[in-house]
mmCIF file of C-alpha atoms in Angstrom:
data_model
loop_
_atom_site.group_PDB
_atom_site.id
_atom_site.type_symbol
_atom_site.label_atom_id
_atom_site.label_comp_id
_atom_site.label_asym_id
_atom_site.label_seq_id
_atom_site.Cartn_x
_atom_site.Cartn_y
_atom_site.Cartn_z
ATOM 1 C CA LYS G 1493 0.014 -0.002 -0.004
ATOM 2 C CA ILE G 1494 1.258 3.342 -0.950
ATOM 3 C CA HIS G 1495 1.428 5.932 1.852
ATOM 4 C CA PRO G 1496 -0.294 9.285 0.883
ATOM 5 C CA GLN G 1497 2.949 11.020 1.569
ATOM 6 C CA HIS G 1498 4.548 9.369 -1.418
ATOM 7 C CA LEU G 1499 1.876 10.959 -3.652
ATOM 8 C CA LEU G 1500 3.058 14.424 -2.923
ATOM 9 C CA LYS G 1501 5.291 16.081 -5.582
ATOM 10 C CA ASN G 1502 8.126 18.530 -5.055
ATOM 11 C CA CYS G 1503 6.894 22.160 -5.209
ATOM 12 C CA SER G 1504 8.907 24.064 -7.800
ATOM 13 C CA LEU G 1505 8.332 27.761 -7.671
ATOM 14 C CA VAL G 1506 9.741 28.082 -11.167
ATOM 15 C CA LYS G 1507 7.308 25.613 -12.640
ATOM 16 C CA GLU G 1508 4.362 27.398 -10.887
ATOM 17 C CA LEU G 1509 5.509 30.753 -12.296
ATOM 18 C CA ASP G 1510 5.802 29.298 -15.765
ATOM 19 C CA ASP G 1511 2.294 27.858 -15.535
ATOM 20 C CA SER G 1512 0.968 31.200 -14.312
ATOM 21 C CA ALA G 1513 2.520 33.260 -17.096
ATOM 22 C CA GLN G 1514 -0.815 33.903 -18.778
ATOM 23 C CA GLY G 1515 -3.951 35.888 -18.148
ATOM 24 C CA THR G 1516 -4.364 37.400 -14.715
ATOM 25 C CA GLY G 1517 -1.597 35.131 -13.286
ATOM 26 C CA PHE G 1518 0.975 37.074 -15.301
ATOM 27 C CA ALA G 1519 0.091 40.423 -13.618
ATOM 28 C CA PHE G 1520 -0.550 39.274 -10.060
ATOM 29 C CA ILE G 1521 1.790 36.272 -9.692
ATOM 30 C CA VAL G 1522 4.695 36.510 -12.172
ATOM 31 C CA MET G 1523 5.193 40.250 -12.110
ATOM 32 C CA ALA G 1524 4.673 40.420 -8.384
ATOM 33 C CA ASP G 1525 7.556 37.846 -7.928
ATOM 34 C CA VAL G 1526 9.749 39.835 -10.360
ATOM 35 C CA PHE G 1527 9.487 42.999 -8.373
ATOM 36 C CA THR G 1528 10.562 41.287 -5.186
ATOM 37 C CA LYS G 1529 13.898 40.624 -6.795
ATOM 38 C CA ILE G 1530 14.865 44.161 -7.942
ATOM 39 C CA PRO G 1531 15.998 47.104 -5.867
ATOM 40 C CA GLY G 1532 13.303 49.416 -4.651
ATOM 41 C CA ALA G 1533 10.627 46.703 -4.894
ATOM 42 C CA PRO G 1534 7.837 48.730 -3.132
ATOM 43 C CA PHE G 1535 8.284 51.605 -5.418
ATOM 44 C CA TRP G 1536 8.166 49.570 -8.734
ATOM 45 C CA SER G 1537 5.386 47.519 -7.358
ATOM 46 C CA ALA G 1538 3.209 50.500 -6.567
ATOM 47 C CA LEU G 1539 4.113 52.034 -9.925
ATOM 48 C CA PHE G 1540 3.100 48.887 -11.767
ATOM 49 C CA PHE G 1541 -0.223 48.455 -10.185
ATOM 50 C CA MET G 1542 -0.999 52.167 -10.499
ATOM 51 C CA MET G 1543 -0.323 51.602 -14.298
ATOM 52 C CA LEU G 1544 -2.677 48.884 -14.428
ATOM 53 C CA LEU G 1545 -5.357 50.968 -12.581
ATOM 54 C CA SER G 1546 -4.893 53.933 -14.987
ATOM 55 C CA HIS G 1547 -5.018 51.594 -18.065
ATOM 56 C CA GLY G 1548 -8.278 49.957 -16.712
ATOM 57 C CA LEU G 1549 -9.875 53.349 -16.045
ATOM 58 C CA GLY G 1550 -8.830 54.747 -19.496
ATOM 59 C CA SER G 1551 -10.191 51.681 -21.280
ATOM 60 C CA GLN G 1552 -13.386 51.865 -19.341
ATOM 61 C CA ILE G 1553 -13.903 55.556 -20.039
ATOM 62 C CA GLY G 1554 -13.338 54.871 -23.792
ATOM 63 C CA ILE G 1555 -15.775 51.978 -23.885
ATOM 64 C CA MET G 1556 -18.369 53.943 -21.848
ATOM 65 C CA GLU G 1557 -18.091 56.935 -24.269
ATOM 66 C CA GLY G 1558 -18.706 54.659 -27.198
ATOM 67 C CA VAL G 1559 -21.858 53.305 -25.662
ATOM 68 C CA MET G 1560 -23.153 56.628 -24.437
ATOM 69 C CA SER G 1561 -22.574 58.502 -27.754
ATOM 70 C CA THR G 1562 -24.651 55.856 -29.451
ATOM 71 C CA LEU G 1563 -27.483 56.088 -26.973
ATOM 72 C CA PHE G 1564 -27.446 59.920 -27.044
ATOM 73 C CA ASP G 1565 -27.964 59.867 -30.781
ATOM 74 C CA GLN G 1566 -31.217 57.636 -30.426
ATOM 75 C CA PRO G 1567 -34.254 59.817 -30.915
ATOM 76 C CA SER G 1568 -36.325 57.673 -28.544
ATOM 77 C CA LEU G 1569 -33.988 58.482 -25.657
ATOM 78 C CA LYS G 1570 -33.618 62.156 -26.201
ATOM 79 C CA HIS G 1571 -36.178 62.859 -23.415
ATOM 80 C CA ILE G 1572 -34.065 61.205 -20.892
ATOM 81 C CA LYS G 1573 -31.459 63.377 -19.111
ATOM 82 C CA LYS G 1574 -27.871 62.522 -19.760
ATOM 83 C CA PRO G 1575 -27.000 62.013 -16.027
ATOM 84 C CA VAL G 1576 -29.855 59.562 -15.640
ATOM 85 C CA LEU G 1577 -28.915 57.651 -18.825
ATOM 86 C CA VAL G 1578 -25.228 57.453 -17.738
ATOM 87 C CA GLY G 1579 -26.276 56.367 -14.341
ATOM 88 C CA CYS G 1580 -28.395 53.541 -15.680
ATOM 89 C CA VAL G 1581 -25.713 52.343 -17.951
ATOM 90 C CA ALA G 1582 -22.950 52.488 -15.182
ATOM 91 C CA VAL G 1583 -25.217 50.581 -12.682
ATOM 92 C CA GLY G 1584 -25.956 47.944 -15.415
ATOM 93 C CA CYS G 1585 -22.271 47.463 -16.170
ATOM 94 C CA PHE G 1586 -21.461 47.382 -12.454
ATOM 95 C CA SER G 1587 -24.079 44.692 -11.879
ATOM 96 C CA ILE G 1588 -22.678 42.478 -14.667
ATOM 97 C CA GLY G 1589 -19.184 43.054 -13.255
ATOM 98 C CA LEU G 1590 -20.214 41.603 -9.876
ATOM 99 C CA VAL G 1591 -20.017 38.134 -11.393
ATOM 100 C CA PHE G 1592 -16.309 38.471 -11.652
ATOM 101 C CA THR G 1593 -15.903 38.912 -7.954
ATOM 102 C CA THR G 1594 -17.629 35.583 -7.038
ATOM 103 C CA GLY G 1595 -15.827 32.349 -6.314
ATOM 104 C CA ALA G 1596 -16.158 31.393 -9.974
ATOM 105 C CA GLY G 1597 -15.010 34.807 -11.136
ATOM 106 C CA GLU G 1598 -11.827 33.536 -12.782
ATOM 107 C CA TYR G 1599 -13.836 31.143 -14.970
ATOM 108 C CA TRP G 1600 -16.350 33.890 -15.934
ATOM 109 C CA LEU G 1601 -13.354 36.112 -16.858
ATOM 110 C CA THR G 1602 -11.836 33.399 -19.066
ATOM 111 C CA LEU G 1603 -15.306 32.884 -20.729
ATOM 112 C CA PHE G 1604 -15.794 36.575 -21.540
ATOM 113 C CA ASP G 1605 -12.171 36.967 -22.559
ATOM 114 C CA SER G 1606 -12.376 34.048 -25.014
ATOM 115 C CA PHE G 1607 -15.777 34.768 -26.619
ATOM 116 C CA GLY G 1608 -16.583 38.392 -25.731
ATOM 117 C CA ALA G 1609 -14.538 39.927 -28.659
ATOM 118 C CA THR G 1610 -15.380 37.395 -31.203
ATOM 119 C CA GLY G 1611 -17.817 39.606 -33.259
ATOM 120 C CA LEU G 1612 -15.534 42.642 -33.171
ATOM 121 C CA THR G 1613 -13.495 41.457 -36.233
ATOM 122 C CA PHE G 1614 -16.706 40.949 -38.161
ATOM 123 C CA ILE G 1615 -17.816 44.513 -37.190
ATOM 124 C CA ALA G 1616 -14.499 45.974 -38.457
ATOM 125 C CA PHE G 1617 -14.912 43.845 -41.677
ATOM 126 C CA ALA G 1618 -18.500 45.201 -42.131
ATOM 127 C CA GLU G 1619 -17.442 48.801 -41.486
ATOM 128 C CA LEU G 1620 -14.689 48.399 -44.141
ATOM 129 C CA LEU G 1621 -16.995 46.931 -46.700
ATOM 130 C CA SER G 1622 -19.618 49.610 -45.935
ATOM 131 C CA VAL G 1623 -17.262 52.465 -46.420
ATOM 132 C CA MET G 1624 -15.319 51.130 -49.388
ATOM 133 C CA TYR G 1625 -18.165 49.577 -51.407
ATOM 134 C CA VAL G 1626 -21.399 51.185 -50.148
ATOM 135 C CA TYR G 1627 -20.437 54.696 -49.337
ATOM 136 C CA GLY G 1628 -17.829 54.432 -52.056
ATOM 137 C CA HIS G 1629 -14.036 54.694 -52.068
ATOM 138 C CA ASP G 1630 -14.013 57.689 -54.302
ATOM 139 C CA ARG G 1631 -16.277 59.712 -51.925
ATOM 140 C CA PHE G 1632 -14.269 58.503 -48.988
ATOM 141 C CA THR G 1633 -11.023 59.619 -50.635
ATOM 142 C CA LYS G 1634 -12.454 63.015 -51.482
ATOM 143 C CA ASP G 1635 -13.622 63.480 -47.920
ATOM 144 C CA ILE G 1636 -10.141 62.863 -46.593
ATOM 145 C CA GLU G 1637 -8.637 65.212 -49.061
ATOM 146 C CA THR G 1638 -11.169 67.895 -48.117
ATOM 147 C CA MET G 1639 -10.379 67.530 -44.441
ATOM 148 C CA THR G 1640 -6.677 67.081 -44.603
ATOM 149 C CA GLY G 1641 -5.589 68.611 -47.955
ATOM 150 C CA VAL G 1642 -3.808 65.383 -48.895
ATOM 151 C CA ARG G 1643 -5.309 62.842 -51.197
ATOM 152 C CA PRO G 1644 -4.544 59.186 -50.206
ATOM 153 C CA GLY G 1645 -2.354 57.526 -52.814
ATOM 154 C CA LEU G 1646 -2.408 54.268 -54.587
ATOM 155 C CA TYR G 1647 -1.056 52.329 -51.647
ATOM 156 C CA TRP G 1648 -4.032 53.234 -49.380
ATOM 157 C CA GLN G 1649 -6.435 52.530 -52.247
ATOM 158 C CA LEU G 1650 -5.182 49.043 -52.696
ATOM 159 C CA MET G 1651 -5.014 48.447 -48.875
ATOM 160 C CA TRP G 1652 -8.556 49.647 -48.205
ATOM 161 C CA ARG G 1653 -10.261 48.073 -51.266
ATOM 162 C CA PHE G 1654 -8.490 44.713 -51.700
ATOM 163 C CA VAL G 1655 -5.755 43.765 -49.199
ATOM 164 C CA SER G 1656 -7.516 44.639 -45.976
ATOM 165 C CA PRO G 1657 -10.811 42.897 -46.758
ATOM 166 C CA THR G 1658 -8.997 39.817 -48.074
ATOM 167 C CA LEU G 1659 -6.941 39.447 -44.919
ATOM 168 C CA MET G 1660 -9.863 40.094 -42.598
ATOM 169 C CA ALA G 1661 -12.010 37.609 -44.461
ATOM 170 C CA ALA G 1662 -9.259 34.982 -44.087
ATOM 171 C CA VAL G 1663 -9.008 35.716 -40.389
ATOM 172 C CA ILE G 1664 -12.840 35.417 -39.830
ATOM 173 C CA ALA G 1665 -12.953 32.258 -41.937
ATOM 174 C CA SER G 1666 -10.079 30.582 -40.059
ATOM 175 C CA SER G 1667 -11.421 31.598 -36.615
ATOM 176 C CA THR G 1668 -14.880 30.292 -37.362
ATOM 177 C CA TYR G 1669 -13.424 26.964 -38.705
ATOM 178 C CA PHE G 1670 -11.298 26.581 -35.536
ATOM 179 C CA MET G 1671 -14.324 27.180 -33.310
ATOM 180 C CA LEU G 1672 -16.432 24.659 -35.149
ATOM 181 C CA THR G 1673 -13.775 21.872 -35.338
ATOM 182 C CA ASN G 1674 -12.446 22.281 -31.779
ATOM 183 C CA LYS G 1675 -14.578 22.010 -28.728
ATOM 184 C CA PRO G 1676 -13.875 24.861 -26.276
ATOM 185 C CA VAL G 1677 -12.018 24.006 -23.121
ATOM 186 C CA TYR G 1678 -10.948 25.895 -20.024
ATOM 187 C CA THR G 1679 -8.431 25.229 -17.258
ATOM 188 C CA ALA G 1680 -9.943 24.214 -13.858
ATOM 189 C CA TRP G 1681 -8.082 23.895 -10.643
ATOM 190 C CA ASN G 1682 -8.102 20.419 -9.175
ATOM 191 C CA ARG G 1683 -7.237 20.660 -5.411
ATOM 192 C CA ASN G 1684 -6.586 16.889 -5.154
ATOM 193 C CA THR G 1685 -3.612 17.068 -7.590
ATOM 194 C CA ALA G 1686 -2.848 20.732 -6.859
ATOM 195 C CA ALA G 1687 -2.646 21.452 -10.548
ATOM 196 C CA GLY G 1688 -4.884 22.828 -13.373
ATOM 197 C CA GLU G 1689 -6.596 20.494 -15.822
ATOM 198 C CA LYS G 1690 -8.386 21.018 -18.998
ATOM 199 C CA LYS G 1691 -12.144 20.608 -18.910
ATOM 200 C CA GLU G 1692 -14.902 21.046 -21.517
ATOM 201 C CA TYR G 1693 -17.479 23.766 -21.154
ATOM 202 C CA ALA G 1694 -20.902 22.720 -20.044
ATOM 203 C CA GLY G 1695 -23.878 23.028 -22.466
ATOM 204 C CA TRP G 1696 -25.309 26.054 -20.738
ATOM 205 C CA SER G 1697 -21.951 27.812 -20.599
ATOM 206 C CA LEU G 1698 -21.570 27.284 -24.387
ATOM 207 C CA GLY G 1699 -25.046 28.999 -24.750
ATOM 208 C CA VAL G 1700 -23.639 31.987 -22.820
ATOM 209 C CA ALA G 1701 -20.513 31.875 -24.958
ATOM 210 C CA ALA G 1702 -22.559 31.951 -28.138
ATOM 211 C CA LEU G 1703 -24.612 34.852 -26.794
ATOM 212 C CA LEU G 1704 -21.359 36.694 -26.020
ATOM 213 C CA ALA G 1705 -20.001 36.139 -29.439
ATOM 214 C CA MET G 1706 -23.242 37.368 -31.167
ATOM 215 C CA SER G 1707 -23.761 40.244 -28.791
ATOM 216 C CA SER G 1708 -21.834 42.639 -30.895
ATOM 217 C CA LEU G 1709 -23.476 41.477 -34.144
ATOM 218 C CA ILE G 1710 -27.105 41.592 -32.972
ATOM 219 C CA PRO G 1711 -27.303 45.541 -33.158
ATOM 220 C CA ILE G 1712 -26.105 45.224 -36.887
ATOM 221 C CA LEU G 1713 -28.846 42.729 -37.654
ATOM 222 C CA VAL G 1714 -31.525 44.646 -35.748
ATOM 223 C CA GLY G 1715 -30.527 47.883 -37.572
ATOM 224 C CA LEU G 1716 -30.564 46.237 -40.923
ATOM 225 C CA VAL G 1717 -34.108 44.769 -40.230
ATOM 226 C CA VAL G 1718 -35.368 48.165 -39.132
ATOM 227 C CA HIS G 1719 -33.922 49.942 -42.095
ATOM 228 C CA LEU G 1720 -35.503 47.389 -44.528
ATOM 229 C CA VAL G 1721 -38.795 47.760 -42.883
ATOM 230 C CA LYS G 1722 -38.719 51.548 -43.099
ATOM 231 C CA ARG G 1723 -37.525 51.401 -46.596
ATOM 232 C CA CYS G 1724 -40.433 49.184 -47.651
ATOM 233 C CA ASN G 1725 -42.857 51.397 -45.779
ATOM 234 C CA ARG G 1726 -42.989 54.817 -47.615
ATOM 235 C CA ARG G 1727 -44.734 56.351 -44.742
ATOM 236 C CA ASP G 1728 -41.718 55.969 -42.398
ATOM 237 C CA ASN G 1729 -39.303 57.112 -44.969
ATOM 238 C CA LYS G 1730 -38.391 60.475 -43.388
ATOM 239 C CA HIS G 1731 -35.152 60.990 -45.313
ATOM 240 C CA ALA G 1732 -36.503 61.327 -48.852
ATOM 241 C CA TYR G 1733 -35.192 64.833 -49.345
ATOM 242 C CA GLU G 1734 -33.726 66.009 -52.582
ATOM 243 C CA ALA G 1735 -30.387 67.667 -52.753
ATOM 244 C CA GLY G 1736 -30.861 71.383 -52.643
ATOM 245 C CA LYS G 1737 -29.786 74.614 -51.035
ATOM 246 C CA PHE G 1738 -29.887 75.001 -47.273
ATOM 247 C CA TYR G 1739 -29.423 77.717 -44.805
ATOM 248 C CA ARG G 1740 -27.264 77.551 -41.738
ATOM 249 C CA VAL G 1741 -28.157 79.739 -38.734
ATOM 250 C CA ASP G 1742 -24.933 79.566 -36.905
ATOM 251 C CA THR G 1743 -21.809 78.949 -39.023
ATOM 252 C CA THR G 1744 -18.292 79.516 -37.908
ATOM 253 C CA ALA G 1745 -15.015 79.723 -39.857
ATOM 254 C CA SER G 1746 -14.265 76.117 -38.948
ATOM 255 C CA THR G 1747 -17.762 74.827 -40.307
ATOM 256 C CA ARG G 1748 -17.914 76.960 -43.257
ATOM 257 C CA PRO G 1749 -15.673 74.770 -45.523
ATOM 258 C CA MET G 1750 -17.656 71.678 -44.626
ATOM 259 C CA LEU G 1751 -20.884 73.105 -46.214
ATOM 260 C CA GLY G 1752 -19.199 73.438 -49.688
ATOM 261 C CA ASP G 1753 -21.143 75.186 -52.463
ATOM 262 C CA ASN G 1754 -24.545 74.281 -51.095
ATOM 263 C CA TYR G 1755 -24.585 77.044 -48.565
ATOM 264 C CA GLU G 1756 -25.902 80.596 -48.113
ATOM 265 C CA ASP G 1757 -25.965 82.862 -45.157
ATOM 266 C CA PHE G 1758 -29.380 82.823 -43.332
ATOM 267 C CA PRO G 1759 -31.373 85.808 -44.524
ATOM 268 C CA ASP G 1760 -32.820 88.388 -42.297
ATOM 269 C CA LEU G 1761 -36.435 87.439 -41.738
ATOM 270 C CA PRO G 1762 -39.250 89.373 -40.037
ATOM 271 C CA VAL G 1763 -40.317 88.269 -36.581
ATOM 272 C CA GLY G 1764 -43.395 85.989 -36.707
ATOM 273 C CA ASP G 1765 -44.584 83.198 -34.651
ATOM 274 C CA GLU G 1766 -42.785 82.709 -31.296
ATOM 275 C CA ASP G 1767 -41.986 79.136 -32.184
ATOM 276 C CA SER G 1768 -40.972 79.875 -35.864
ATOM 277 C CA ASP G 1769 -38.080 81.365 -37.608
ATOM 278 C CA THR G 1770 -40.348 82.795 -40.298
ATOM 279 C CA ASP G 1771 -43.314 85.070 -40.437
ATOM 280 C CA SER G 1772 -45.404 82.156 -41.874
ATOM 281 C CA GLY G 1773 -44.652 79.875 -38.981
ATOM 282 C CA GLU G 1774 -43.365 77.167 -41.262
ATOM 283 C CA GLY G 1775 -39.997 76.888 -39.832
ATOM 284 C CA ILE G 1776 -36.784 77.303 -41.921
ATOM 285 C CA VAL G 1777 -37.706 76.865 -45.492
ATOM 286 C CA MET G 1778 -35.202 75.012 -47.692
ATOM 287 C CA GLU G 1779 -34.885 76.247 -51.279
ATOM 288 C CA GLY G 1780 -34.822 73.487 -54.007
ATOM 289 C CA GLU G 1781 -34.555 73.424 -57.565
ATOM 290 C CA ALA G 1782 -36.620 76.070 -59.509
ATOM 291 C CA GLY G 1783 -37.474 77.813 -56.330
ATOM 292 C CA LYS G 1784 -39.657 74.898 -55.090
ATOM 293 C CA PRO G 1785 -39.794 74.887 -51.248
ATOM 294 C CA PHE G 1786 -38.848 71.617 -49.366
ATOM 295 C CA LYS G 1787 -40.738 70.202 -46.477
ATOM 296 C CA PRO G 1788 -40.264 72.376 -43.422
ATOM 297 C CA PHE G 1789 -38.203 71.315 -40.600
ATOM 298 C CA LYS G 1790 -37.290 72.734 -37.183
ATOM 299 C CA LEU G 1791 -34.121 72.938 -35.230
ATOM 300 C CA GLU G 1792 -33.959 71.208 -31.854
ATOM 301 C CA VAL G 1793 -31.592 72.016 -29.007
ATOM 302 C CA MET G 1794 -30.775 68.981 -26.879
ATOM 303 C CA ASP G 1795 -29.375 69.523 -23.326
#
């Protein structure tokens, strides 16, 4: 009979550090051990973890700003005050983040890290195709030349139109093939052997992974469906304006070049209705071809 003591292995600090040199273990185990071996360890340790904190805050502010800018542009949310909207989003993100502080937080972090950014490559690919082949590379190049004064050369044209879409399509295809042919696994801690071992995700966790992978693609699909519905329904087509001349109430030296030739100073109009900019109460009238007026519109100021 083998005594349990003979089942114990020699504990090697070097091997444990090598096994931890990935994910969160790299920052909180490997680097922590490195700083203990250099002069002025407390100073460098404090500097390193302050750097991690500043990087985390900077990333969070950038991500939050992207979400809030999208929500602020939604007409259905314009009646909600910005502090209230920001508070609701912050509380929601905080509530989701609480799952990472539980006993299984490390496994949740691995799940989010492995599948949360799966759709971002597809989003970049969709943006590239939209700009180059829907908006048009000629218009995009002209916009850059107008803003910077420099017209992108042949190198950028080839990269934007052919090389980049091909490489991104190859990356998406290879990633999709790898996910479909290899069952996802994660490293779980086995306290009996005092070592990590590979385990397959449960069925419900694969469902969460699929939801995470599709979470960044769902808004694109929803937006496409809404656009097609509005396009088919002429009553909801609110953007069927012809190109014509428009007036700008407040134009500065920096915004004047953006308006191009389709611009005139706002004329002096008599004072009429309190809620109107014209004496007829029709709002600002856009002048089209052959002097035909466009549909009236009004300016809105959002807090």
